[in-house]
Coordinates of C-alpha atoms in Angstrom, one line a residue:
X1325 CA -42.1 -37.5 -90.7
X1326 CA -46.1 -38.8 -90.6
X1327 CA -47.2 -39.2 -92.3
X1328 CA -50.4 -38.7 -89.9
X1329 CA -51.2 -34.6 -90.4
X1330 CA -54.3 -34.6 -88.9
X1331 CA -54.9 -31.5 -86.4
X1332 CA -57.3 -29.4 -85.7
X1333 CA -57.1 -25.1 -86.2
X1334 CA -56.0 -24.7 -82.9
X1335 CA -53.1 -27.1 -83.4
X1336 CA -52.7 -24.8 -86.4
X1337 CA -52.2 -21.9 -84.6
X1338 CA -50.9 -22.8 -81.4
X1339 CA -47.4 -23.4 -83.7
X1340 CA -47.5 -19.9 -85.2
X1341 CA -45.9 -16.7 -83.4
X1342 CA -45.9 -13.1 -82.8
X1343 CA -44.7 -11.2 -85.9
X1344 CA -44.6 -14.2 -88.5
X1345 CA -45.1 -14.0 -92.0
X1346 CA -48.0 -15.9 -93.4
X1347 CA -49.0 -16.3 -96.2
X1348 CA -52.9 -17.1 -97.5
X1349 CA -54.3 -18.7 -100.4
X1350 CA -57.4 -18.1 -102.2
X1351 CA -59.0 -15.4 -103.9
X1352 CA -60.2 -12.0 -103.0
X1353 CA -63.6 -14.1 -101.9
X1354 CA -62.6 -17.6 -103.3
X1355 CA -61.2 -20.7 -100.9
X1356 CA -59.9 -17.8 -98.1
X1357 CA -59.2 -20.9 -95.9
X1358 CA -61.8 -18.1 -92.9
X1359 CA -61.6 -21.2 -90.1
X1360 CA -57.9 -21.2 -90.6
X1361 CA -57.9 -17.6 -90.1
X1362 CA -61.1 -17.5 -87.3
X1363 CA -58.7 -19.4 -85.1
X1364 CA -56.3 -16.5 -85.6
X1365 CA -58.6 -14.4 -83.9
X1366 CA -59.5 -15.6 -81.1
X1367 CA -55.9 -16.2 -80.4
X1368 CA -53.6 -14.0 -79.1
X1369 CA -51.1 -13.3 -82.0
X1370 CA -50.3 -9.8 -83.0
X1371 CA -47.9 -8.2 -85.6
X1372 CA -47.9 -10.4 -88.2
X1373 CA -47.0 -9.7 -91.4
X1374 CA -50.1 -10.7 -94.1
X1375 CA -49.4 -11.5 -97.4
X1376 CA -52.3 -12.1 -100.0
X1377 CA -54.6 -11.9 -102.7
X1378 CA -56.6 -10.3 -100.7
X1379 CA -60.3 -10.7 -99.5
X1380 CA -62.2 -10.8 -95.8
X1381 CA -59.0 -12.9 -94.6
X1382 CA -57.1 -9.7 -94.7
X1383 CA -59.9 -7.5 -92.9
X1384 CA -60.2 -9.0 -90.6
X1385 CA -57.2 -9.7 -89.3
X1386 CA -56.6 -5.9 -89.7
X1387 CA -60.0 -4.8 -87.8
X1388 CA -58.6 -7.6 -84.7
X1389 CA -55.3 -5.6 -84.8
X1390 CA -53.3 -8.9 -85.5
X1391 CA -51.1 -6.9 -88.6
X1392 CA -48.7 -5.2 -88.0
X1393 CA -47.8 -5.5 -92.6
X1394 CA -49.6 -6.1 -95.3
X1395 CA -47.9 -6.9 -98.8
X1396 CA -50.9 -7.4 -100.9
X1397 CA -52.2 -7.0 -105.0
X1398 CA -55.5 -5.6 -103.2
X1399 CA -58.1 -6.3 -101.1
X1400 CA -61.7 -6.9 -102.6
X1401 CA -64.6 -8.3 -101.4
X1402 CA -65.8 -8.1 -105.5
X1403 CA -69.3 -7.3 -105.3
X1404 CA -67.7 -4.1 -102.2
X1405 CA -64.7 -3.5 -104.3
X1406 CA -62.7 -2.3 -101.3
X1407 CA -62.4 -4.3 -97.9
X1408 CA -63.8 -2.3 -95.8
X1409 CA -62.1 -3.2 -92.5
X1410 CA -58.4 -2.7 -94.9
X1411 CA -60.0 0.5 -96.3
X1412 CA -60.8 1.8 -92.9
X1413 CA -57.6 0.4 -91.2
X1414 CA -55.3 2.5 -94.3
X1415 CA -56.6 5.5 -93.8
X1416 CA -55.9 5.2 -90.4
X1417 CA -53.0 5.1 -91.4
X1418 CA -52.4 1.7 -88.6
X1419 CA -50.7 -0.9 -91.1
X1420 CA -47.6 -1.0 -93.1
X1421 CA -48.0 -1.6 -96.3
X1422 CA -45.8 -2.9 -99.6
X1423 CA -48.8 -2.7 -102.6
X1424 CA -48.2 -4.7 -105.7
X1425 CA -49.2 -4.9 -109.1
X1426 CA -51.1 -8.3 -109.2
X1427 CA -48.2 -8.9 -111.6
X1428 CA -45.1 -8.1 -109.7
X1429 CA -47.2 -9.9 -106.6
X1430 CA -46.9 -13.2 -109.0
X1431 CA -44.1 -13.1 -109.8
X1432 CA -42.3 -12.6 -106.0
X1433 CA -44.8 -15.6 -105.1
X1434 CA -42.6 -17.4 -107.8
X1435 CA -39.7 -16.6 -107.3
X1436 CA -40.3 -17.9 -103.8
X1437 CA -41.1 -20.5 -104.5
X1438 CA -38.2 -21.3 -107.1
X1439 CA -36.1 -20.3 -104.6
X1440 CA -34.5 -17.6 -105.8
X1441 CA -33.9 -13.9 -104.6
X1442 CA -36.0 -12.0 -106.9
X1443 CA -37.3 -12.3 -110.9
X1444 CA -36.7 -9.6 -113.8
X1445 CA -40.2 -8.4 -114.6
X1446 CA -41.2 -5.4 -117.3
X1447 CA -44.4 -4.6 -114.0
X1448 CA -44.0 -1.7 -112.5
X1449 CA -42.1 0.2 -115.2
X1450 CA -43.4 3.8 -115.3
X1451 CA -45.8 3.5 -112.1
X1452 CA -45.5 5.0 -108.2
X1453 CA -45.6 1.0 -107.0
X1454 CA -41.3 1.7 -107.2
X1455 CA -40.9 4.5 -104.9
X1456 CA -43.6 4.1 -102.5
X1457 CA -42.3 4.2 -98.5
X1458 CA -41.1 1.6 -97.1
X1459 CA -39.4 -0.5 -99.7
X1460 CA -36.5 0.5 -102.2
X1461 CA -36.8 -1.8 -105.8
X1462 CA -33.3 -2.2 -107.3
X1463 CA -33.3 -3.3 -110.6
X1464 CA -30.8 -5.5 -113.3
X1465 CA -29.6 -5.5 -117.1
X1466 CA -30.5 -8.2 -119.2
X1467 CA -27.3 -9.9 -119.7
X1468 CA -28.5 -10.6 -123.6
X1469 CA -27.3 -8.4 -126.6
X1470 CA -30.3 -6.2 -126.3
X1471 CA -29.3 -5.2 -122.5
X1472 CA -32.5 -4.0 -121.3
X1473 CA -33.5 -2.9 -117.5
X1474 CA -35.9 -5.0 -115.5
X1475 CA -37.3 -4.8 -112.2
X1476 CA -35.8 -7.3 -109.5
X1477 CA -38.9 -9.0 -107.8
X1478 CA -37.7 -9.9 -104.8
X1479 CA -38.7 -13.4 -103.8
X1480 CA -41.4 -13.3 -101.2
X1481 CA -40.5 -16.0 -98.4
X1482 CA -43.0 -16.9 -96.6
X1483 CA -42.1 -18.2 -92.7
X1484 CA -46.0 -20.3 -93.3
X1485 CA -48.6 -20.3 -95.1
X1486 CA -52.5 -20.9 -94.8
X1487 CA -54.8 -22.6 -97.7
X1488 CA -57.7 -24.0 -98.1
X1489 CA -58.5 -27.1 -100.2
X1490 CA -61.7 -29.4 -100.5
X1491 CA -60.3 -32.5 -99.9
X1492 CA -57.0 -34.3 -98.7
X1493 CA -56.5 -38.1 -96.9
X1494 CA -54.6 -38.1 -93.9
X1495 CA -50.7 -37.5 -95.4
X1496 CA -51.8 -34.5 -96.5
X1497 CA -52.4 -35.5 -100.5
X1498 CA -54.4 -32.3 -101.5
X1499 CA -57.6 -32.6 -104.1
X1500 CA -58.6 -28.6 -105.2
X1501 CA -61.7 -29.2 -108.0
X1502 CA -62.8 -25.4 -108.3
X1503 CA -62.0 -23.9 -111.7
X1504 CA -59.3 -22.3 -110.9
X1505 CA -56.3 -22.5 -108.5
X1506 CA -55.0 -19.5 -108.5
X1507 CA -52.5 -19.4 -107.2
X1508 CA -52.4 -21.4 -103.9
X1509 CA -49.6 -24.2 -105.2
X1510 CA -46.9 -21.1 -105.2
X1511 CA -48.6 -19.7 -101.9
X1512 CA -47.9 -23.6 -101.3
X1513 CA -43.5 -23.8 -102.2
X1514 CA -43.5 -20.5 -100.6
X1515 CA -43.3 -21.4 -97.7
X1516 CA -41.5 -23.7 -95.1
X1517 CA -44.3 -25.0 -93.5
X1518 CA -47.8 -25.0 -95.1
X1519 CA -51.6 -25.6 -93.7
X1520 CA -55.0 -26.7 -95.3
X1521 CA -58.2 -26.4 -94.1
X1522 CA -60.2 -28.9 -95.6
X1523 CA -63.8 -29.5 -95.9
X1524 CA -64.1 -33.4 -96.4
X1525 CA -61.2 -36.7 -94.9
X1526 CA -61.0 -39.2 -97.4
X1527 CA -58.9 -41.4 -97.8
X1528 CA -56.3 -41.9 -100.0
X1529 CA -58.1 -44.6 -102.6
X1530 CA -61.2 -42.5 -102.1
X1531 CA -59.2 -39.6 -103.4
X1532 CA -58.0 -41.6 -106.6
X1533 CA -54.8 -39.1 -107.1
X1534 CA -53.8 -41.5 -110.4
X1535 CA -57.5 -40.3 -112.2
X1536 CA -57.6 -36.9 -110.2
X1537 CA -54.2 -36.3 -111.0
X1538 CA -55.1 -32.1 -112.4
X1539 CA -57.2 -31.6 -108.8
X1540 CA -53.4 -32.7 -107.0
X1541 CA -52.2 -29.3 -105.9
X1542 CA -49.1 -30.0 -104.2
X1543 CA -47.4 -32.3 -103.9
X1544 CA -47.9 -33.8 -100.1
X1545 CA -44.8 -33.0 -98.9
X1546 CA -45.0 -29.1 -99.2
X1547 CA -48.2 -29.8 -96.5
X1548 CA -47.5 -29.9 -93.0
X1549 CA -50.8 -30.0 -91.6
X1550 CA -54.5 -30.5 -92.9
X1551 CA -57.6 -29.4 -90.1
X1552 CA -61.2 -31.6 -91.4
X1553 CA -63.4 -28.5 -90.8
X1554 CA -66.1 -28.2 -93.2
X1555 CA -67.1 -25.4 -95.5
X1556 CA -63.7 -24.4 -93.8
X1557 CA -64.3 -21.3 -96.3
X1558 CA -67.1 -20.0 -95.7
X1559 CA -68.1 -16.9 -95.9
X1560 CA -65.4 -17.7 -99.5
X1561 CA -66.6 -19.9 -101.8
X1562 CA -65.3 -23.1 -102.4
X1563 CA -67.1 -23.9 -105.8
X1564 CA -67.9 -26.1 -107.0
X1565 CA -69.4 -27.5 -103.0
X1566 CA -70.7 -24.4 -101.9
X1567 CA -70.7 -20.6 -103.4
X1568 CA -69.6 -17.2 -102.4
X1569 CA -72.3 -15.8 -99.6
X1570 CA -73.5 -12.6 -100.8
X1571 CA -76.1 -12.4 -98.2
X1572 CA -73.7 -12.9 -94.7
X1573 CA -70.7 -11.1 -96.8
X1574 CA -73.3 -8.0 -96.7
X1575 CA -73.3 -8.2 -92.4
X1576 CA -69.6 -8.5 -92.6
X1577 CA -69.2 -5.7 -94.8
X1578 CA -72.5 -3.4 -91.9
X1579 CA -69.7 -4.6 -89.1
X1580 CA -67.0 -1.9 -90.5
X1581 CA -69.1 1.2 -89.6
X1582 CA -69.2 0.8 -86.1
X1583 CA -65.9 -0.2 -83.8
X1584 CA -70.2 -1.6 -81.6
X1585 CA -70.8 -3.1 -85.3
X1586 CA -67.6 -5.5 -85.5
X1587 CA -67.7 -6.0 -81.8
X1588 CA -71.1 -7.8 -82.3
X1589 CA -69.8 -9.2 -85.6
X1590 CA -67.6 -10.8 -83.4
X1591 CA -69.6 -12.6 -80.4
X1592 CA -71.9 -13.8 -83.0
X1593 CA -69.7 -14.8 -85.8
X1594 CA -66.3 -15.5 -84.1
X1595 CA -66.1 -16.2 -80.4
X1596 CA -67.9 -18.9 -80.0
X1597 CA -65.8 -21.0 -82.0
X1598 CA -66.5 -22.9 -85.2
X1599 CA -69.3 -24.7 -84.5
X1600 CA -71.2 -21.5 -83.5
X1601 CA -70.1 -19.8 -86.6
X1602 CA -71.9 -22.6 -88.6
X1603 CA -75.3 -22.5 -86.9
X1604 CA -74.7 -18.8 -87.2
X1605 CA -74.9 -18.6 -90.6
X1606 CA -78.3 -20.6 -91.0
X1607 CA -75.6 -24.4 -91.3
X1608 CA -75.3 -27.1 -93.4
X1609 CA -78.3 -27.0 -95.4
X1610 CA -78.0 -22.7 -96.0
X1611 CA -73.9 -22.9 -97.3
X1612 CA -75.5 -26.2 -99.6
X1613 CA -77.8 -24.3 -101.4
X1614 CA -76.3 -20.9 -102.0
X1615 CA -76.8 -19.3 -105.5
X1616 CA -73.3 -19.6 -108.2
X1617 CA -73.2 -15.3 -107.9
X1618 CA -73.2 -13.0 -110.5
X1619 CA -69.9 -11.0 -111.2

């Protein structure tokens, strides 16, 4: 195992294959590894199964025809409750789906992270989620005196996980300084290979992990590669360093109005590469000045 895990976004995508199951960390419009997602959009990858608490990551991959199957609890842009490209894909029936309650999704990730085949839960009992096409949920009976029948939520095992962090050293010691790291730790433990985009590389001494241990997401041995890509979560947030870009989000939402609009968005913000993307959205000064949105 190398102790220098630095690589480019293109290096990461070169290690992905058609048909893989890819977990994408973050939460809706918060700390999505968008630079890595955009690199996938520029690639020839196809027939992917995406596992995500979804936001624009899912919408863009659907719009680009990269998704064969989606396993999700929601796909939202927060201020735009239903992600428009995801909605279009579902209405067109162009993707297979396994829709889960947020708690079921959490439990599936946790089971995979714990290398268990399933975890028992009451979540989902009495809902139509259990009767949807494409998957047959099983139940288990408590072996104790109560004899309760529970849902056996299967593990959501991943081939690869993509996450975003604010800092890393070359060894893969990540610091996520957002108030809520959500379930990125579980994504990292549910996959044999984990790639992280990071806003800034730092030396191990600068990370000062001893005093910042509460921000350390997962053991460095879990991390396969790190990609330094400033503002790599934009247009989602990587608070406290930069906030959700509501103005750009409106531009993105408008791109779902017609194929021509999506084509224009791709040409301006995706196809030309990350340097051109950063310039097109206003550059570092604009992103650093984004106000904290009101939810």
